[in-house]
mmCIF file of C-alpha atoms in Angstrom:
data_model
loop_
_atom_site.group_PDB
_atom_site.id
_atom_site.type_symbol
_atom_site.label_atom_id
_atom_site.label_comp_id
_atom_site.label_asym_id
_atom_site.label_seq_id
_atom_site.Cartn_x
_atom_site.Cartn_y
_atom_site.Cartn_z
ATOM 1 C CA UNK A 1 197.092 -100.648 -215.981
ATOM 2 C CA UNK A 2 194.088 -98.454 -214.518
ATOM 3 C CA UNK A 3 192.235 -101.484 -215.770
ATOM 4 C CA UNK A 4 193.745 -103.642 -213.672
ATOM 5 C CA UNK A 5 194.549 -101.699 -210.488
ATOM 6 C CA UNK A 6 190.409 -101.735 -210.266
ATOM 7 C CA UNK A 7 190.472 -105.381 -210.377
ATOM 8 C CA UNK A 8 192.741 -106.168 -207.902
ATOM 9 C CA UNK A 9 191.427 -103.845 -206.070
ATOM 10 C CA UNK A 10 187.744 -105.188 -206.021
ATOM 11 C CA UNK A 11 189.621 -108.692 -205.114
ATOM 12 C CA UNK A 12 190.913 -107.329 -202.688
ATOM 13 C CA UNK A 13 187.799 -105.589 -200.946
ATOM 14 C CA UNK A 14 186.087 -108.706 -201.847
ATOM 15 C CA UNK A 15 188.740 -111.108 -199.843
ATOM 16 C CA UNK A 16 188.374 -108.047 -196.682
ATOM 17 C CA UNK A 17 184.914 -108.570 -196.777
ATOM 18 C CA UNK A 18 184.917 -112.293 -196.824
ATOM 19 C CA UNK A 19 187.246 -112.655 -193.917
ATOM 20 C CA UNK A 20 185.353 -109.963 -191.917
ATOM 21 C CA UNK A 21 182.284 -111.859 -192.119
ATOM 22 C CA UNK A 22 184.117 -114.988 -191.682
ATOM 23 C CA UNK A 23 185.464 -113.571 -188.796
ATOM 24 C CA UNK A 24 182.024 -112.347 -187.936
ATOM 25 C CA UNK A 25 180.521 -116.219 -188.547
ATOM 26 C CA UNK A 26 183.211 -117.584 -186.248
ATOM 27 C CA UNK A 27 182.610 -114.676 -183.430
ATOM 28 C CA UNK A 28 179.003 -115.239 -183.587
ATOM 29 C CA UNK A 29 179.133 -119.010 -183.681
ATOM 30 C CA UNK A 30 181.502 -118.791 -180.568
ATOM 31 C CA UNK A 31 179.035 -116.297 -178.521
ATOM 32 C CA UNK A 32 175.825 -118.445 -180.081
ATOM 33 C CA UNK A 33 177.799 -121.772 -178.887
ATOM 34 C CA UNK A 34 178.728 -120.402 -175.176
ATOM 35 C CA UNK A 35 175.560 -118.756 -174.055
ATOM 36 C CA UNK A 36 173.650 -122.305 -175.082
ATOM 37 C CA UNK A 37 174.913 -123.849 -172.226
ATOM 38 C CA UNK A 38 173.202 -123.347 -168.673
ATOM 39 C CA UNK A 39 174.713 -123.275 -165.301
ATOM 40 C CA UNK A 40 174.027 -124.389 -161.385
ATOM 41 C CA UNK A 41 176.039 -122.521 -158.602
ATOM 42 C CA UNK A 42 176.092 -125.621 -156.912
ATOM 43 C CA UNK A 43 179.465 -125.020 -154.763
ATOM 44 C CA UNK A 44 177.604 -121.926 -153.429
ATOM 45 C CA UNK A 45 174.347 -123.789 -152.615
ATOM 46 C CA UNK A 46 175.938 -126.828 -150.930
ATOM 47 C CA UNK A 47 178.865 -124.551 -149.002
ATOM 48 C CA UNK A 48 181.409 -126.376 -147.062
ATOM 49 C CA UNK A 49 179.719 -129.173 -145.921
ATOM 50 C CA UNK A 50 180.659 -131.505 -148.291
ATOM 51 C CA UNK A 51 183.707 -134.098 -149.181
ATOM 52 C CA UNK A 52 186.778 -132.817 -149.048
ATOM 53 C CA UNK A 53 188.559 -132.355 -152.608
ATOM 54 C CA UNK A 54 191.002 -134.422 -154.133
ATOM 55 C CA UNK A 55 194.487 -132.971 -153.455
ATOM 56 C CA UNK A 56 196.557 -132.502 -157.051
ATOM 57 C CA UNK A 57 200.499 -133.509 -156.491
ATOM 58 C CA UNK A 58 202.233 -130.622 -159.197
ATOM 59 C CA UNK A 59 203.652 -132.770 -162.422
ATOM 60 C CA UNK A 60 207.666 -132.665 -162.862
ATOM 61 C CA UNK A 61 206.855 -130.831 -166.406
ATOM 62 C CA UNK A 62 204.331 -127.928 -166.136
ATOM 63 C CA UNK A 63 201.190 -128.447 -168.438
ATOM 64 C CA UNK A 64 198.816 -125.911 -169.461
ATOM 65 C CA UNK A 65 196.289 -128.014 -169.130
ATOM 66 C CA UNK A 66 194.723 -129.697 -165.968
ATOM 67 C CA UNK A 67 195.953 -133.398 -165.270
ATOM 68 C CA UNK A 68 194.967 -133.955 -161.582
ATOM 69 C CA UNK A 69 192.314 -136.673 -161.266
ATOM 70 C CA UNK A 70 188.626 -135.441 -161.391
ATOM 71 C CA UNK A 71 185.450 -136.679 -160.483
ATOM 72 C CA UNK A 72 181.696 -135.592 -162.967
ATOM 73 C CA UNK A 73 177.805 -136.561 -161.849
ATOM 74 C CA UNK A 74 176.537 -136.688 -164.991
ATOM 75 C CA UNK A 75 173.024 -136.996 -165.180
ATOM 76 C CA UNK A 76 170.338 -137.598 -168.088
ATOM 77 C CA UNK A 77 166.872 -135.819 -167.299
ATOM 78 C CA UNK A 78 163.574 -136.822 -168.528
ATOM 79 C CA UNK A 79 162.560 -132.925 -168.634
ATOM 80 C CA UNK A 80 159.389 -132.290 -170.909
ATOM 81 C CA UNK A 81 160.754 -128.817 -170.686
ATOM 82 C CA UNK A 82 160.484 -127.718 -174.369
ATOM 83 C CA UNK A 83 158.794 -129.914 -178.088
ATOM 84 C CA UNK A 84 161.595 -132.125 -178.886
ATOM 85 C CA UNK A 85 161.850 -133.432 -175.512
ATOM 86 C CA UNK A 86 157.861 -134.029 -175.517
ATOM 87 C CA UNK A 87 158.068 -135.278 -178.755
ATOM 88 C CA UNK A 88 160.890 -138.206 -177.242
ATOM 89 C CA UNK A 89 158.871 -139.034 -174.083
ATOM 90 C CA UNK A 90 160.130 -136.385 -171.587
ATOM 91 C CA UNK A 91 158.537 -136.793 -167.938
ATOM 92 C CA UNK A 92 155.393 -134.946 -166.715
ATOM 93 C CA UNK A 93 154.900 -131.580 -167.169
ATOM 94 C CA UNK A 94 155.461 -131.259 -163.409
ATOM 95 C CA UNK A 95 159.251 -131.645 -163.300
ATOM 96 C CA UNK A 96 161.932 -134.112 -164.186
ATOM 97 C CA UNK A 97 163.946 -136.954 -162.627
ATOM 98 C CA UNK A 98 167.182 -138.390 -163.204
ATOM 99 C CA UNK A 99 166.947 -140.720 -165.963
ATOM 100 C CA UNK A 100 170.440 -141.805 -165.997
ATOM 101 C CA UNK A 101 172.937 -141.046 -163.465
ATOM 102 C CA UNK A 102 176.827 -142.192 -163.865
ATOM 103 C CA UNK A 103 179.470 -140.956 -161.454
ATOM 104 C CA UNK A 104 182.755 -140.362 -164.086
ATOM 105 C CA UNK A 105 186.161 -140.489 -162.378
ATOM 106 C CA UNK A 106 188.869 -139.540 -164.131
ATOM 107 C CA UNK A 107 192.672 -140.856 -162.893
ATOM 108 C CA UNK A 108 195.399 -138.574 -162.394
ATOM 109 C CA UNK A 109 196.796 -137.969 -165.647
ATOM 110 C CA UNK A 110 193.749 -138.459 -167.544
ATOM 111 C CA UNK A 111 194.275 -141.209 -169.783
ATOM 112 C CA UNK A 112 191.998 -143.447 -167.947
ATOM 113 C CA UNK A 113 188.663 -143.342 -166.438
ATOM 114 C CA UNK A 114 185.995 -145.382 -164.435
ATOM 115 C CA UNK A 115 182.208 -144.526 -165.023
ATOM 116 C CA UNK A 116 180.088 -145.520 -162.372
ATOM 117 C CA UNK A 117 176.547 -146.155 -162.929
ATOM 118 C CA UNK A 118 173.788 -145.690 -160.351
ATOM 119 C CA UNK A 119 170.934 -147.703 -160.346
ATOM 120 C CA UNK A 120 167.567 -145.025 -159.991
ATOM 121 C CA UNK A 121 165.972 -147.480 -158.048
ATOM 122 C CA UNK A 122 168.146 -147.773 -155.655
ATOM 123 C CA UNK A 123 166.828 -146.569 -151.947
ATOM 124 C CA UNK A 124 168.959 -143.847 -150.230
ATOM 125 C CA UNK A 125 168.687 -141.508 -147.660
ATOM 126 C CA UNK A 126 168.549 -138.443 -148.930
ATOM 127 C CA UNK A 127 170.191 -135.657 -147.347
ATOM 128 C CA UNK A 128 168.703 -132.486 -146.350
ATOM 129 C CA UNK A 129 168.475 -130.051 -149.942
ATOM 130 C CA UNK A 130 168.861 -126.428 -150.299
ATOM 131 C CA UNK A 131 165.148 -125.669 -152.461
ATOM 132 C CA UNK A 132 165.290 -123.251 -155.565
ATOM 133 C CA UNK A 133 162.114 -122.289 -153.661
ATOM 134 C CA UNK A 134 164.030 -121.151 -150.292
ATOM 135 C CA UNK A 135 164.487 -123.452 -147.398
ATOM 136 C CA UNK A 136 165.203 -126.901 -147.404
ATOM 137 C CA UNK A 137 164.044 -130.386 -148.085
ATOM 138 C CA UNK A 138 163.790 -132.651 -145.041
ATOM 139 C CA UNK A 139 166.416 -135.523 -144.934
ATOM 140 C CA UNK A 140 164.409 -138.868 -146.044
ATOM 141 C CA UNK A 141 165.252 -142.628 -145.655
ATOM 142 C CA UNK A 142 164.519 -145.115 -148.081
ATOM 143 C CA UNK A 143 164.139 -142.544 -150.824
ATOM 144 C CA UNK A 144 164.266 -143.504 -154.432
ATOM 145 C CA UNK A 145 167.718 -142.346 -155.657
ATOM 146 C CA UNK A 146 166.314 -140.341 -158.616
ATOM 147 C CA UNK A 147 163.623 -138.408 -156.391
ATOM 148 C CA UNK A 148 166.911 -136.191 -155.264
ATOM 149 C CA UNK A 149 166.745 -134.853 -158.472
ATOM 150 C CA UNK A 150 162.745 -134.220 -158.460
ATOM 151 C CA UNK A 151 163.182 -132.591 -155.336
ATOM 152 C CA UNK A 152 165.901 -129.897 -155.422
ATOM 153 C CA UNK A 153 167.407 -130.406 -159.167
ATOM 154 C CA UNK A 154 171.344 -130.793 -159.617
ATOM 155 C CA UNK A 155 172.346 -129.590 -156.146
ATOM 156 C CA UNK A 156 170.014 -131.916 -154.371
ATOM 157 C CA UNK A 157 171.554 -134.607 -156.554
ATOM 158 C CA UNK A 158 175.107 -133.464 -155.902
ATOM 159 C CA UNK A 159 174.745 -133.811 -152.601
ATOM 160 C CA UNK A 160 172.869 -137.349 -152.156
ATOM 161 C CA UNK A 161 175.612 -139.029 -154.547
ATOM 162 C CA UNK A 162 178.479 -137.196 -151.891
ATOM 163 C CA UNK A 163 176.567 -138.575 -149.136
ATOM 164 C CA UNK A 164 176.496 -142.486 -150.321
ATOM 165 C CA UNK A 165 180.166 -142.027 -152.001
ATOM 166 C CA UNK A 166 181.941 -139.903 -149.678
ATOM 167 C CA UNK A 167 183.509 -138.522 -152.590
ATOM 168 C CA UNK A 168 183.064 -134.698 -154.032
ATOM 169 C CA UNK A 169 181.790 -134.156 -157.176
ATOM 170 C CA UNK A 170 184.441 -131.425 -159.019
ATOM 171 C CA UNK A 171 181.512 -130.779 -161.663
ATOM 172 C CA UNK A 172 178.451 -131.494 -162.422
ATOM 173 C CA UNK A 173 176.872 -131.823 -165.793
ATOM 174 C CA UNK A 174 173.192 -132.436 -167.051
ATOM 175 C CA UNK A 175 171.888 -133.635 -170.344
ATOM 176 C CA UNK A 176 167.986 -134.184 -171.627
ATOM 177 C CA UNK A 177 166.503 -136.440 -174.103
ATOM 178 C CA UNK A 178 166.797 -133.832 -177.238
ATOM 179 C CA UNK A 179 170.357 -132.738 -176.291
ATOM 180 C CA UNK A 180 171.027 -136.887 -176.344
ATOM 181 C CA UNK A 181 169.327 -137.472 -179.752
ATOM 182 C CA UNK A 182 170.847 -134.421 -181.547
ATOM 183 C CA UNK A 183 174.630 -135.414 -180.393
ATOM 184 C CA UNK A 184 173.843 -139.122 -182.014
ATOM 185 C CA UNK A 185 172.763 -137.309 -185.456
ATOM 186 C CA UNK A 186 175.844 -134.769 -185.100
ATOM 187 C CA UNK A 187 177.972 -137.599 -184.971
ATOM 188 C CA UNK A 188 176.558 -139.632 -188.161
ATOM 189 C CA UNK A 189 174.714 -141.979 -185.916
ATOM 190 C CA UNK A 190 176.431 -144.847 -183.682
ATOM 191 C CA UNK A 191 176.818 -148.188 -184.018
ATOM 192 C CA UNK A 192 175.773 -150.999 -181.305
ATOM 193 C CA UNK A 193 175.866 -154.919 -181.286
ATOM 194 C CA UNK A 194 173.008 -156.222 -179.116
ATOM 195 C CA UNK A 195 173.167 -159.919 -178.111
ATOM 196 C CA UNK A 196 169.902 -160.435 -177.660
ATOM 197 C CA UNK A 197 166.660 -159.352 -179.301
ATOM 198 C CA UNK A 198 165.416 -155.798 -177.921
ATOM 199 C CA UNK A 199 161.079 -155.787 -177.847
ATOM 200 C CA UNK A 200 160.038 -152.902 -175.907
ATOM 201 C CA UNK A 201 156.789 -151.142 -176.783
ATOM 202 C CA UNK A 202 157.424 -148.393 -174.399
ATOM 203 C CA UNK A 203 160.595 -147.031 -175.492
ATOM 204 C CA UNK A 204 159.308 -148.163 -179.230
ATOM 205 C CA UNK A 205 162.331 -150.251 -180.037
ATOM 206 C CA UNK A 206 162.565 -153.646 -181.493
ATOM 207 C CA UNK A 207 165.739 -154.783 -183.172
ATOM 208 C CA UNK A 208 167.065 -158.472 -183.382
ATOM 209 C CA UNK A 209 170.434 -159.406 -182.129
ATOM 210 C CA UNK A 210 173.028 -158.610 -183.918
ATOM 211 C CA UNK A 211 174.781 -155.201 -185.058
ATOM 212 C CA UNK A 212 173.084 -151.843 -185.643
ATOM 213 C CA UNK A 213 173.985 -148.584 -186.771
ATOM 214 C CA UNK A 214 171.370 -146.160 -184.806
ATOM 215 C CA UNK A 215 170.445 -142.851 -185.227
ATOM 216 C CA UNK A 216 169.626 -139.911 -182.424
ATOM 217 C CA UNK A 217 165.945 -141.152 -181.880
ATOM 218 C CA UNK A 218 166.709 -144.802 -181.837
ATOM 219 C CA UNK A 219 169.511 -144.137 -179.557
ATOM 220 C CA UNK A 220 168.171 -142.773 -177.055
ATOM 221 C CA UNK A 221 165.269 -145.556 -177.319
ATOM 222 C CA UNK A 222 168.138 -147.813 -176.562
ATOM 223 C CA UNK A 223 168.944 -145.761 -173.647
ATOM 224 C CA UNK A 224 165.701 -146.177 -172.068
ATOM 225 C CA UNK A 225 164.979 -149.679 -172.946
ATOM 226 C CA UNK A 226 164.025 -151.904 -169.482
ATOM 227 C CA UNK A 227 161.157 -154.208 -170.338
ATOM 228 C CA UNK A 228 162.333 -155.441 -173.527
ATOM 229 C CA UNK A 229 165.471 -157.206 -171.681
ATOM 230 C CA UNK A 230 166.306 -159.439 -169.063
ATOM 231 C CA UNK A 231 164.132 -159.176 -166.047
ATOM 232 C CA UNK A 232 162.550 -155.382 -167.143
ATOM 233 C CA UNK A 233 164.545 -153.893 -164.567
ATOM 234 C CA UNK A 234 166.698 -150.843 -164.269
ATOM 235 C CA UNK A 235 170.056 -153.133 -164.096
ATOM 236 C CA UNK A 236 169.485 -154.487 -168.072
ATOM 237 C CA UNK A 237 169.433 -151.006 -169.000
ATOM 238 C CA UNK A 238 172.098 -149.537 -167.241
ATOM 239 C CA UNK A 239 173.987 -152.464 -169.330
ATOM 240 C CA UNK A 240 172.498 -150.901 -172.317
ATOM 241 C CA UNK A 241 173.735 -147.200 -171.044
ATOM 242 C CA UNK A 242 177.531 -148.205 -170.554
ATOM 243 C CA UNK A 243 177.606 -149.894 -174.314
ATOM 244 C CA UNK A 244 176.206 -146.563 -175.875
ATOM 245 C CA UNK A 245 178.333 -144.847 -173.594
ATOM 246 C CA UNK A 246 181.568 -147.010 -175.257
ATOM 247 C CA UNK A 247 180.052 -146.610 -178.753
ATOM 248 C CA UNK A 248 179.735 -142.955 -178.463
ATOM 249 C CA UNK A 249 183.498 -142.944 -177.759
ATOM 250 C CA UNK A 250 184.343 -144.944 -180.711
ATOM 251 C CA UNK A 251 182.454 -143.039 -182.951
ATOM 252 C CA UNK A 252 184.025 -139.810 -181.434
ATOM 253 C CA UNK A 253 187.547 -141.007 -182.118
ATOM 254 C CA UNK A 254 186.563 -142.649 -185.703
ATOM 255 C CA UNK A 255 185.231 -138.415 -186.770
ATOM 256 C CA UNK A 256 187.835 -136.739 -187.277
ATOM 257 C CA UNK A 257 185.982 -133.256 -186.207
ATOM 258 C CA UNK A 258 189.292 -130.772 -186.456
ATOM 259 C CA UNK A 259 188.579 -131.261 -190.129
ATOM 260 C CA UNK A 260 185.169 -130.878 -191.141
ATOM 261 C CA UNK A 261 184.258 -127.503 -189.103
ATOM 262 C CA UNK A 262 180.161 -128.000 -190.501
ATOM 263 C CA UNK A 263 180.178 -131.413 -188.305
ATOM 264 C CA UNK A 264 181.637 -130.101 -185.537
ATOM 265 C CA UNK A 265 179.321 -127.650 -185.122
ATOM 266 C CA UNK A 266 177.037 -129.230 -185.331
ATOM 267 C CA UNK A 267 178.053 -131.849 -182.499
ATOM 268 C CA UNK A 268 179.048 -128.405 -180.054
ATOM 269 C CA UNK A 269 175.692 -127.037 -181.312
ATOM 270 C CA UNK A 270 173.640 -130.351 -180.019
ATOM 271 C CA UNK A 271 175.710 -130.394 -176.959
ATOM 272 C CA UNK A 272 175.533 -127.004 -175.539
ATOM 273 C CA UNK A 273 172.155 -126.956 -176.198
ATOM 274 C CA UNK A 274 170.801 -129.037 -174.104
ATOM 275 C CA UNK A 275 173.663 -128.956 -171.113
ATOM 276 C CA UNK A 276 173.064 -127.734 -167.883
ATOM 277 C CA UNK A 277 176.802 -127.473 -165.451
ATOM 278 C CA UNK A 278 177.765 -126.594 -162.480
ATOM 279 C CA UNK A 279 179.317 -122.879 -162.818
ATOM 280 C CA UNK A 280 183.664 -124.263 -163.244
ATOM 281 C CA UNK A 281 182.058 -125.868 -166.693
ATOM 282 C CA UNK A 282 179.586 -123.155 -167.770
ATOM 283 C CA UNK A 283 181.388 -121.528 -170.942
ATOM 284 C CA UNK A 284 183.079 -123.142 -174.083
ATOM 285 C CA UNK A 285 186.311 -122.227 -173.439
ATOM 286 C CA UNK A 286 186.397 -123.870 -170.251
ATOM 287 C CA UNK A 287 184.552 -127.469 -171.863
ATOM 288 C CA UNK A 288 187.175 -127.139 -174.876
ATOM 289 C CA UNK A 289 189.615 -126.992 -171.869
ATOM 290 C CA UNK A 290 188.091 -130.227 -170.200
ATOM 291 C CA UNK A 291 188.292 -132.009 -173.446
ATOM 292 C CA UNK A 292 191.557 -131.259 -175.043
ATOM 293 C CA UNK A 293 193.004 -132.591 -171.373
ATOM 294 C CA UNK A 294 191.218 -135.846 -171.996
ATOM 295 C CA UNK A 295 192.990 -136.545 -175.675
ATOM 296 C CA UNK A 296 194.883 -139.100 -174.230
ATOM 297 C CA UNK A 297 191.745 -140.917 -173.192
ATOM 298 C CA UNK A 298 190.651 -143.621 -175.393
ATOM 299 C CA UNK A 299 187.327 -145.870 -175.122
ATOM 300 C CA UNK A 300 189.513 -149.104 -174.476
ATOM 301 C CA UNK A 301 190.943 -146.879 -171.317
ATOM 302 C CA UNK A 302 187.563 -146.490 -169.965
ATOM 303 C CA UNK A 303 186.147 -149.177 -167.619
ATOM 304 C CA UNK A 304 182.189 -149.059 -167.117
ATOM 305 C CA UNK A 305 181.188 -150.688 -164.092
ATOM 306 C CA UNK A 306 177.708 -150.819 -161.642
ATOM 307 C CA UNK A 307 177.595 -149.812 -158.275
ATOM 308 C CA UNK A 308 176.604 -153.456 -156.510
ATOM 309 C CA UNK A 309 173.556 -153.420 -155.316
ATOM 310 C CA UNK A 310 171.296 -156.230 -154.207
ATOM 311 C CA UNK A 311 167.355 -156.248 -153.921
ATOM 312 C CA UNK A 312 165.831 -154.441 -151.092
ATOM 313 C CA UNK A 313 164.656 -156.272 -148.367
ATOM 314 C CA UNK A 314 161.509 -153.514 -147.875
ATOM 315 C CA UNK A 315 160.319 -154.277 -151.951
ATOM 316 C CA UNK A 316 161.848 -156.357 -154.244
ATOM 317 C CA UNK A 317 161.486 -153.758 -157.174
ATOM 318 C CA UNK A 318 164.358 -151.926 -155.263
ATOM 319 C CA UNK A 319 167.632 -152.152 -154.799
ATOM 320 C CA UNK A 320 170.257 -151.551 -151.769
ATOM 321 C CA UNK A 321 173.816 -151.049 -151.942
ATOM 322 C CA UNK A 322 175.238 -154.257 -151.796
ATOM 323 C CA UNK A 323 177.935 -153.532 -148.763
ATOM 324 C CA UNK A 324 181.102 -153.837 -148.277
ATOM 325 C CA UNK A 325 181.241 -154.232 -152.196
ATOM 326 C CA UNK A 326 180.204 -151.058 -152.834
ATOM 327 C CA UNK A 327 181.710 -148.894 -149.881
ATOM 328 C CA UNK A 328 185.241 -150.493 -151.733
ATOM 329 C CA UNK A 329 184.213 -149.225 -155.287
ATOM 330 C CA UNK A 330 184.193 -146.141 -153.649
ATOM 331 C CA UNK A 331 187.050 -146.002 -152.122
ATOM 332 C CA UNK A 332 188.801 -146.861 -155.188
ATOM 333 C CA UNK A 333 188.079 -143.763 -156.523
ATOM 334 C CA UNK A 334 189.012 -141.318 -153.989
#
């Protein structure tokens, strides 16, 4: 009997021990997985002049999650901040622009959603930007759309996509190249169908038409990819963009992450990592939040669409809005 009492007894301070460092693991991998992500105060840089926000009618039924309609800037830098950004053809040294820039509106009820892409060449004027320096940057017409970003960083391009939209931005959120890459790889890869051949020696992709499965590296090559497509400008790619963006959703839905916890965190690991928000998105609990009030939205819900532009009359590299058209899109979304 005294035999056996030790036994059980070492089982048992064996199964304490296990869940206290389980419950160590898990505490660790939550603090590890929240202090990854970095944060803008961009409501207290831009103040009051700005859009007014959406108003949020109260549902019938009270939810505890959100369900009003929201509106995300989310940007893709070409920072060389850091190796594995380098190492994927990050911008200069000097600073970063926005790479990709899609405005993400979100219906009431969340089970839909229109993402908006902005061209980077299109010419703007640029509003006047609060400087992480001090001061401010002087308001400039016929500005490249992704120098906002070059200039003052997220707030700067907060406030030039309020200024052509007339629309606030509820949150902002920033990704680089690495961050990109490692959420592809988290995932298992993605898969694509390309109906055309893709050379591009810049972005170092060549694949023939036809379907692909990609991983982080190649994905983000896709991303990129301008001259090996149409006419080499930023339209074909933004074409590109939306597909990856559709694909990513797919692949989402088809991993089942609730039950392999090793894949999911790795996929919260690659996110967070490489995520700059504005300060209403800056801790896990509150993205978790975000995302458990979109399970209702499903990739065939989500309609990817351009802003219209048409070529600038100043340089036919650039593009314009293309008005009314655009002014319209807009107001669709308010």
């Amino acid at each position: 009997m005294g035999r056996r009492s030790g036994a059980l007894k070492i089982v048992g301070l064996t199964l304490a021990g296990a869940l206290v460092l389980g419950t160590a693991a898990v505490g660790w991998a939550y603090w590890h997985l929240d202090h990854n992500i970095k944060s803008v105060d961009i409501n207290s840089a831009l103040g009051d002049d700005r859009p007014a926000r959406a108003v949020v009618t109260p549902s019938a039924a009270a939810s505890p999650l959100p369900t009003g309609s929201l509106n995300i800037l989310v940007l893709g830098s070409d920072s060389r901040s850091g190796k594995a950004n380098q190492e994927l053809g990050g911008g200069d040294s000097s600073g970063a622009r926005s790479d990709t820039a899609m405005v993400v509106h979100l219906d009431a009820g969340r089970t839909k959603a229109t993402v908006v892409s902005i061209p980077r060449d299109t010419l703007v004027t640029r509003p006047s930007c609060p400087l992480v320096s001090g001061g401010s940057a002087a308001v400039a017409h016929g500005a490249m759309f992704n120098s906002a970003y070059a200039v003052g960083g997220p707030v700067c391009a907060v406030k030039t996509v309020e200024s052509i939209t007339d629309i606030r931005m509820d949150h902002y959120v920033g990704i680089d190249f690495s961050g990109f890459a490692r959420l592809v790889d988290a995932l298992g890869g993605v898969d694509v169908t390309t109906t055309q051949n893709i050379d591009d020696d810049q972005s170092h992709l060549h694949l023939k038409a036809g379907s692909h499965h990609l991983d982080g590296k190649q994905a983000l090559a896709l991303a990129r990819t301008r001259h090996g497509i149409g006419d080499g400008s930023d339209l074909g790619r933004i074409g590109l963009q939306q597909m990856l963006v559709k694909a990513l959703l797919e692949q989402m839905a088809a991993t089942n992450l609730l039950t392999d916890p090793a894949r999911l965190y790795r996929v919260a690991d690659a996110v967070t990592a490489s995520l700059t928000t504005d300060t209403g998105l800056d801790s896990l609990s509150e993205l978790m939040r975000l995302g458990q009030s979109l399970r209702g939205l499903t990739a065939d819900r989500v309609r990817t669409v351009m802003m219209p532009v048409v070529s600038a009359p100043s340089d036919p590299n650039r593009v314009i809005a293309k008005e009314p058209a655009a002014r319209e899109l807009w107001a669709s979304l308010r």
